[in-house]
């Protein structure tokens, strides 16, 4: 057990180093949500809006938890799907299976690294919101925030592995990840506040997918009008259902071998000589 934990720790550290070696990934995961927060507050102002479904709160109070949740989704769901698909396409996952390292530990390391990066991103977002815009943060509701983060990040990390199982290549994984998480963000009160009476079909669609439930339960934990403990158990239950579904799909679909007919880094170099 101790040896496995030590190997897992080494894997998480190694995966973290790989993450920082790809600046574009770090930009979209860490910098973009911060830029969006600053832009939205500058564009929409930071006055209290009494038309919001979540109560009379400022734009910063709305966007800080919403974009923190989006950053967590990007760090887990998008990054895991793209990274695992890329490494499978390059034959790295196949080589991992030929080493003494357990594939389960390698996969757990990739997930653990993504969750750690998600925690860093969420902390930065909330810190900027509190320090720059006086966003509400109460110690009594901190357990609700951490519970929402743990369940939400685990759910989206599992869904990222499941998506990697469907993707035939790294490029298709990137397209699938963005084609799913961005529309979800628009209908889930992440990029825009749909108010208390959105079109029925949008409300139904948002209620089906997990991002709205993640955003709502995390926002509730930071809402100045919510009461302690500010835990939305029904939304956490929906996230857990998606966690189980993602785990079942990941177990059934995820593979370690490159797709038949797919290109590896070696074949890509042959086709595109330097």
Coordinates of N, CA, C and O in Angstrom, one line a residue, residues 12-103:
X12 N 1.6 11.8 -10.0 CA 0.9 13.2 -9.9 C 1.9 14.3 -10.2 O 1.7 15.2 -11.0
X13 N 3.1 14.2 -9.6 CA 4.1 15.2 -9.8 C 4.6 15.2 -11.2 O 4.8 16.3 -11.8
X14 N 4.8 14.0 -11.8 CA 5.2 13.9 -13.2 C 4.2 14.5 -14.1 O 4.5 15.3 -15.1
X15 N 2.9 14.2 -13.9 CA 1.8 14.7 -14.7 C 1.7 16.3 -14.6 O 1.4 17.0 -15.6
X16 N 2.0 16.8 -13.4 CA 2.0 18.2 -13.2 C 3.0 18.9 -14.0 O 2.8 20.0 -14.6
X17 N 4.2 18.3 -14.1 CA 5.3 18.8 -14.9 C 4.9 18.8 -16.4 O 5.2 19.8 -17.1
X18 N 4.3 17.7 -16.8 CA 3.8 17.7 -18.2 C 2.9 18.8 -18.5 O 2.9 19.4 -19.6
X19 N 2.0 19.1 -17.6 CA 1.0 20.2 -17.8 C 1.6 21.5 -18.0 O 1.3 22.3 -18.9
X20 N 2.7 21.9 -17.2 CA 3.3 23.2 -17.3 C 4.2 23.3 -18.5 O 4.6 24.4 -18.9
X21 N 4.5 22.1 -19.1 CA 5.3 22.2 -20.4 C 4.5 22.5 -21.6 O 5.0 22.7 -22.7
X22 N 3.2 22.6 -21.4 CA 2.3 22.9 -22.6 C 1.6 24.3 -22.2 O 0.6 24.3 -21.6
X23 N 2.2 25.4 -22.6 CA 1.7 26.7 -22.2 C 0.3 27.0 -22.6 O -0.5 27.6 -21.9
X24 N -0.1 26.5 -23.8 CA -1.5 26.7 -24.3 C -2.5 26.1 -23.4 O -3.6 26.6 -23.1
X25 N -2.2 24.9 -22.9 CA -3.1 24.2 -21.9 C -3.2 25.0 -20.6 O -4.3 25.2 -20.1
X26 N -2.1 25.5 -20.1 CA -2.1 26.3 -18.9 C -2.9 27.6 -19.1 O -3.6 28.0 -18.2
X27 N -2.8 28.2 -20.3 CA -3.5 29.4 -20.6 C -5.0 29.2 -20.5 O -5.7 29.9 -19.8
X28 N -5.5 28.2 -21.2 CA -6.9 28.0 -21.3 C -7.5 27.5 -19.9 O -8.7 27.8 -19.6
X29 N -6.7 26.8 -19.1 CA -7.2 26.3 -17.9 C -7.1 27.4 -16.8 O -8.1 27.5 -16.0
X30 N -6.0 28.1 -16.7 CA -5.8 29.0 -15.6 C -6.0 30.5 -15.9 O -6.7 31.2 -15.2
X31 N -5.5 30.9 -17.1 CA -5.6 32.4 -17.4 C -6.9 32.8 -18.0 O -7.5 33.8 -17.7
X32 N -7.5 31.9 -18.9 CA -8.7 32.4 -19.6 C -9.9 32.7 -18.6 O -10.5 33.7 -18.8
X33 N -10.2 31.8 -17.6 CA -11.3 32.1 -16.7 C -11.0 33.5 -16.0 O -12.0 34.2 -15.7
X34 N -9.8 33.8 -15.6 CA -9.5 35.0 -15.0 C -9.8 36.2 -15.9 O -10.4 37.2 -15.5
X35 N -9.3 36.1 -17.1 CA -9.5 37.1 -18.1 C -11.1 37.3 -18.3 O -11.5 38.5 -18.4
X36 N -11.8 36.2 -18.4 CA -13.2 36.3 -18.6 C -13.9 37.0 -17.4 O -14.8 37.9 -17.6
X37 N -13.5 36.7 -16.2 CA -14.0 37.4 -15.0 C -13.8 38.9 -15.0 O -14.7 39.7 -14.8
X38 N -12.6 39.3 -15.4 CA -12.2 40.7 -15.4 C -13.0 41.4 -16.5 O -13.5 42.5 -16.3
X39 N -13.1 40.7 -17.7 CA -13.9 41.3 -18.8 C -15.4 41.5 -18.5 O -16.0 42.5 -18.7
X40 N -16.0 40.4 -17.9 CA -17.4 40.4 -17.6 C -17.8 41.5 -16.6 O -18.8 42.2 -16.8
X41 N -16.9 41.6 -15.6 CA -17.2 42.7 -14.6 C -17.0 44.1 -15.2 O -17.8 45.0 -14.9
X42 N -16.0 44.2 -16.0 CA -15.8 45.5 -16.7 C -16.9 45.9 -17.6 O -17.4 47.0 -17.7
X43 N -17.4 44.9 -18.4 CA -18.5 45.1 -19.4 C -19.8 45.3 -18.7 O -20.6 46.2 -19.1
X44 N -20.2 44.5 -17.7 CA -21.5 44.6 -17.2 C -21.6 45.4 -15.9 O -22.7 45.6 -15.4
X45 N -20.4 45.9 -15.4 CA -20.5 46.7 -14.2 C -20.6 45.7 -13.0 O -20.8 44.5 -13.1
X46 N -20.5 46.3 -11.8 CA -20.5 45.5 -10.6 C -21.6 45.9 -9.6 O -21.4 45.8 -8.4
X47 N -22.6 46.5 -10.2 CA -23.7 46.9 -9.3 C -24.6 45.7 -9.0 O -24.6 44.7 -9.7
X48 N -25.4 45.8 -7.9 CA -26.3 44.8 -7.5 C -27.4 44.7 -8.5 O -28.0 45.7 -8.9
X49 N -27.7 43.4 -9.0 CA -28.7 43.2 -10.0 C -29.8 42.4 -9.3 O -29.6 41.2 -8.9
X50 N -31.0 43.0 -9.1 CA -32.1 42.3 -8.4 C -32.9 41.3 -9.4 O -33.9 40.8 -8.9
X51 N -32.4 41.2 -10.6 CA -33.2 40.3 -11.6 C -32.6 38.9 -11.6 O -33.1 38.1 -12.3
X52 N -31.5 38.7 -10.8 CA -30.9 37.4 -10.9 C -31.7 36.4 -10.1 O -32.3 36.7 -9.1
X53 N -31.6 35.1 -10.6 CA -32.4 34.0 -9.9 C -31.8 33.7 -8.6 O -32.5 33.3 -7.7
X54 N -30.5 34.0 -8.4 CA -29.8 33.7 -7.1 C -29.9 34.8 -6.1 O -29.3 34.7 -5.0
X55 N -30.7 35.9 -6.4 CA -30.9 36.9 -5.4 C -30.2 38.2 -5.8 O -29.6 38.3 -6.9
X56 N -30.2 39.2 -5.0 CA -29.6 40.5 -5.3 C -28.1 40.4 -5.1 O -27.6 40.7 -4.0
X57 N -27.4 40.1 -6.1 CA -25.9 40.0 -6.0 C -25.3 40.8 -7.1 O -25.9 41.1 -8.2
X58 N -24.0 41.1 -7.0 CA -23.2 41.8 -8.0 C -22.8 40.9 -9.1 O -22.9 39.6 -9.0
X59 N -22.3 41.5 -10.2 CA -21.8 40.6 -11.3 C -20.6 39.8 -10.9 O -20.5 38.6 -11.2
X60 N -19.7 40.4 -10.0 CA -18.6 39.6 -9.6 C -19.0 38.5 -8.7 O -18.4 37.4 -8.7
X61 N -20.0 38.7 -7.9 CA -20.5 37.6 -7.0 C -21.1 36.5 -7.8 O -21.1 35.3 -7.5
X62 N -21.7 36.8 -9.0 CA -22.3 35.8 -9.9 C -21.2 35.1 -10.7 O -21.1 33.8 -10.7
X63 N -20.2 35.9 -11.2 CA -19.3 35.3 -12.2 C -18.1 34.6 -11.5 O -17.5 33.6 -12.0
X64 N -17.7 35.0 -10.2 CA -16.6 34.3 -9.6 C -16.8 32.8 -9.4 O -16.0 32.0 -9.8
X65 N -17.9 32.4 -8.7 CA -18.1 31.0 -8.5 C -18.4 30.3 -9.8 O -18.0 29.1 -10.1
X66 N -19.1 31.0 -10.7 CA -19.5 30.3 -12.0 C -18.2 30.0 -12.9 O -18.1 28.9 -13.4
X67 N -17.3 31.0 -13.0 CA -16.1 30.8 -13.8 C -15.1 29.9 -13.0 O -14.3 29.2 -13.7
X68 N -15.2 29.9 -11.7 CA -14.3 28.9 -11.0 C -14.7 27.5 -11.3 O -13.9 26.6 -11.5
X69 N -16.0 27.3 -11.4 CA -16.6 25.9 -11.8 C -16.2 25.6 -13.2 O -15.8 24.5 -13.5
X70 N -16.2 26.6 -14.1 CA -15.8 26.4 -15.5 C -14.3 26.0 -15.6 O -13.9 25.1 -16.3
X71 N -13.5 26.7 -14.7 CA -12.1 26.4 -14.7 C -11.8 24.9 -14.2 O -11.0 24.2 -14.8
X72 N -12.6 24.5 -13.2 CA -12.5 23.1 -12.7 C -12.9 22.2 -13.8 O -12.2 21.1 -14.0
X73 N -14.0 22.5 -14.6 CA -14.4 21.6 -15.7 C -13.3 21.5 -16.8 O -13.1 20.4 -17.3
X74 N -12.7 22.6 -17.1 CA -11.6 22.6 -18.1 C -10.4 21.9 -17.6 O -9.8 21.1 -18.4
X75 N -10.0 22.0 -16.4 CA -8.8 21.3 -15.8 C -9.0 19.8 -15.8 O -8.1 19.1 -15.9
X76 N -10.3 19.4 -15.6 CA -10.5 17.9 -15.4 C -11.1 17.4 -16.7 O -10.4 16.6 -17.4
X77 N -12.3 17.7 -17.1 CA -12.9 17.1 -18.2 C -12.2 17.3 -19.5 O -11.8 16.3 -20.2
X78 N -11.9 18.6 -19.9 CA -11.2 18.9 -21.2 C -9.8 18.4 -21.2 O -9.4 17.7 -22.1
X79 N -9.0 18.7 -20.2 CA -7.6 18.3 -20.2 C -7.4 16.8 -20.1 O -6.5 16.3 -20.8
X80 N -8.2 16.1 -19.3 CA -8.0 14.6 -19.2 C -8.4 14.0 -20.6 O -7.6 13.1 -21.1
X81 N -9.5 14.4 -21.2 CA -9.9 13.8 -22.4 C -8.8 14.0 -23.5 O -8.4 13.1 -24.2
X82 N -8.3 15.3 -23.6 CA -7.3 15.6 -24.7 C -6.0 14.9 -24.3 O -5.3 14.3 -25.2
X83 N -5.5 15.0 -23.1 CA -4.2 14.4 -22.8 C -4.1 12.9 -22.9 O -3.2 12.4 -23.5
X84 N -5.2 12.2 -22.4 CA -5.2 10.8 -22.6 C -5.3 10.4 -24.0 O -4.6 9.4 -24.5
X85 N -6.1 11.1 -24.8 CA -6.2 10.7 -26.2 C -4.9 11.0 -27.0 O -4.5 10.2 -27.8
X86 N -4.2 12.1 -26.6 CA -2.9 12.4 -27.3 C -1.9 11.3 -26.9 O -1.1 10.8 -27.8
X87 N -1.8 10.9 -25.7 CA -0.8 9.9 -25.3 C -1.1 8.6 -25.8 O -0.2 7.8 -26.1
X88 N -2.4 8.3 -26.0 CA -2.8 7.0 -26.6 C -2.4 7.0 -28.1 O -1.8 6.0 -28.6
X89 N -2.7 8.1 -28.8 CA -2.3 8.2 -30.2 C -0.8 8.2 -30.4 O -0.4 7.6 -31.4
X90 N 0.0 8.7 -29.5 CA 1.4 8.7 -29.6 C 2.0 7.4 -29.1 O 3.3 7.2 -29.2
X91 N 1.2 6.4 -28.7 CA 1.7 5.1 -28.2 C 2.3 5.1 -26.8 O 2.8 4.1 -26.4
X92 N 2.1 6.3 -26.1 CA 2.7 6.4 -24.7 C 1.9 5.4 -23.8 O 2.5 4.7 -23.0
X93 N 0.6 5.4 -23.9 CA -0.2 4.5 -23.1 C 0.1 3.0 -23.3 O 0.2 2.2 -22.4
X94 N 0.4 2.7 -24.5 CA 0.8 1.3 -24.8 C 2.1 1.0 -24.1 O 2.2 -0.1 -23.6
X95 N 3.0 1.9 -24.2 CA 4.3 1.7 -23.6 C 4.2 1.6 -22.1 O 5.0 0.9 -21.4
X96 N 3.3 2.4 -21.5 CA 3.1 2.3 -20.0 C 2.7 0.9 -19.6 O 3.2 0.4 -18.6
X97 N 1.9 0.3 -20.4 CA 1.4 -1.1 -20.0 C 2.5 -2.1 -20.1 O 2.4 -3.2 -19.6
X98 N 3.6 -1.8 -20.8 CA 4.7 -2.7 -20.9 C 5.8 -2.5 -19.8 O 6.8 -3.2 -19.7
X99 N 5.5 -1.5 -18.9 CA 6.4 -1.3 -17.8 C 5.8 -1.9 -16.5 O 4.6 -2.3 -16.5
X100 N 6.6 -2.0 -15.5 CA 6.1 -2.5 -14.2 C 5.0 -1.6 -13.5 O 4.3 -2.1 -12.6
X101 N 4.9 -0.4 -14.0 CA 4.0 0.5 -13.4 C 2.5 0.1 -13.7 O 2.2 -0.2 -14.8
X102 N 1.7 0.0 -12.6 CA 0.3 -0.4 -12.8 C -0.4 0.6 -13.7 O -0.3 1.9 -13.4
X103 N -1.2 0.2 -14.7 CA -2.0 1.2 -15.5 C -3.0 2.0 -14.6 O -3.2 3.1 -14.9

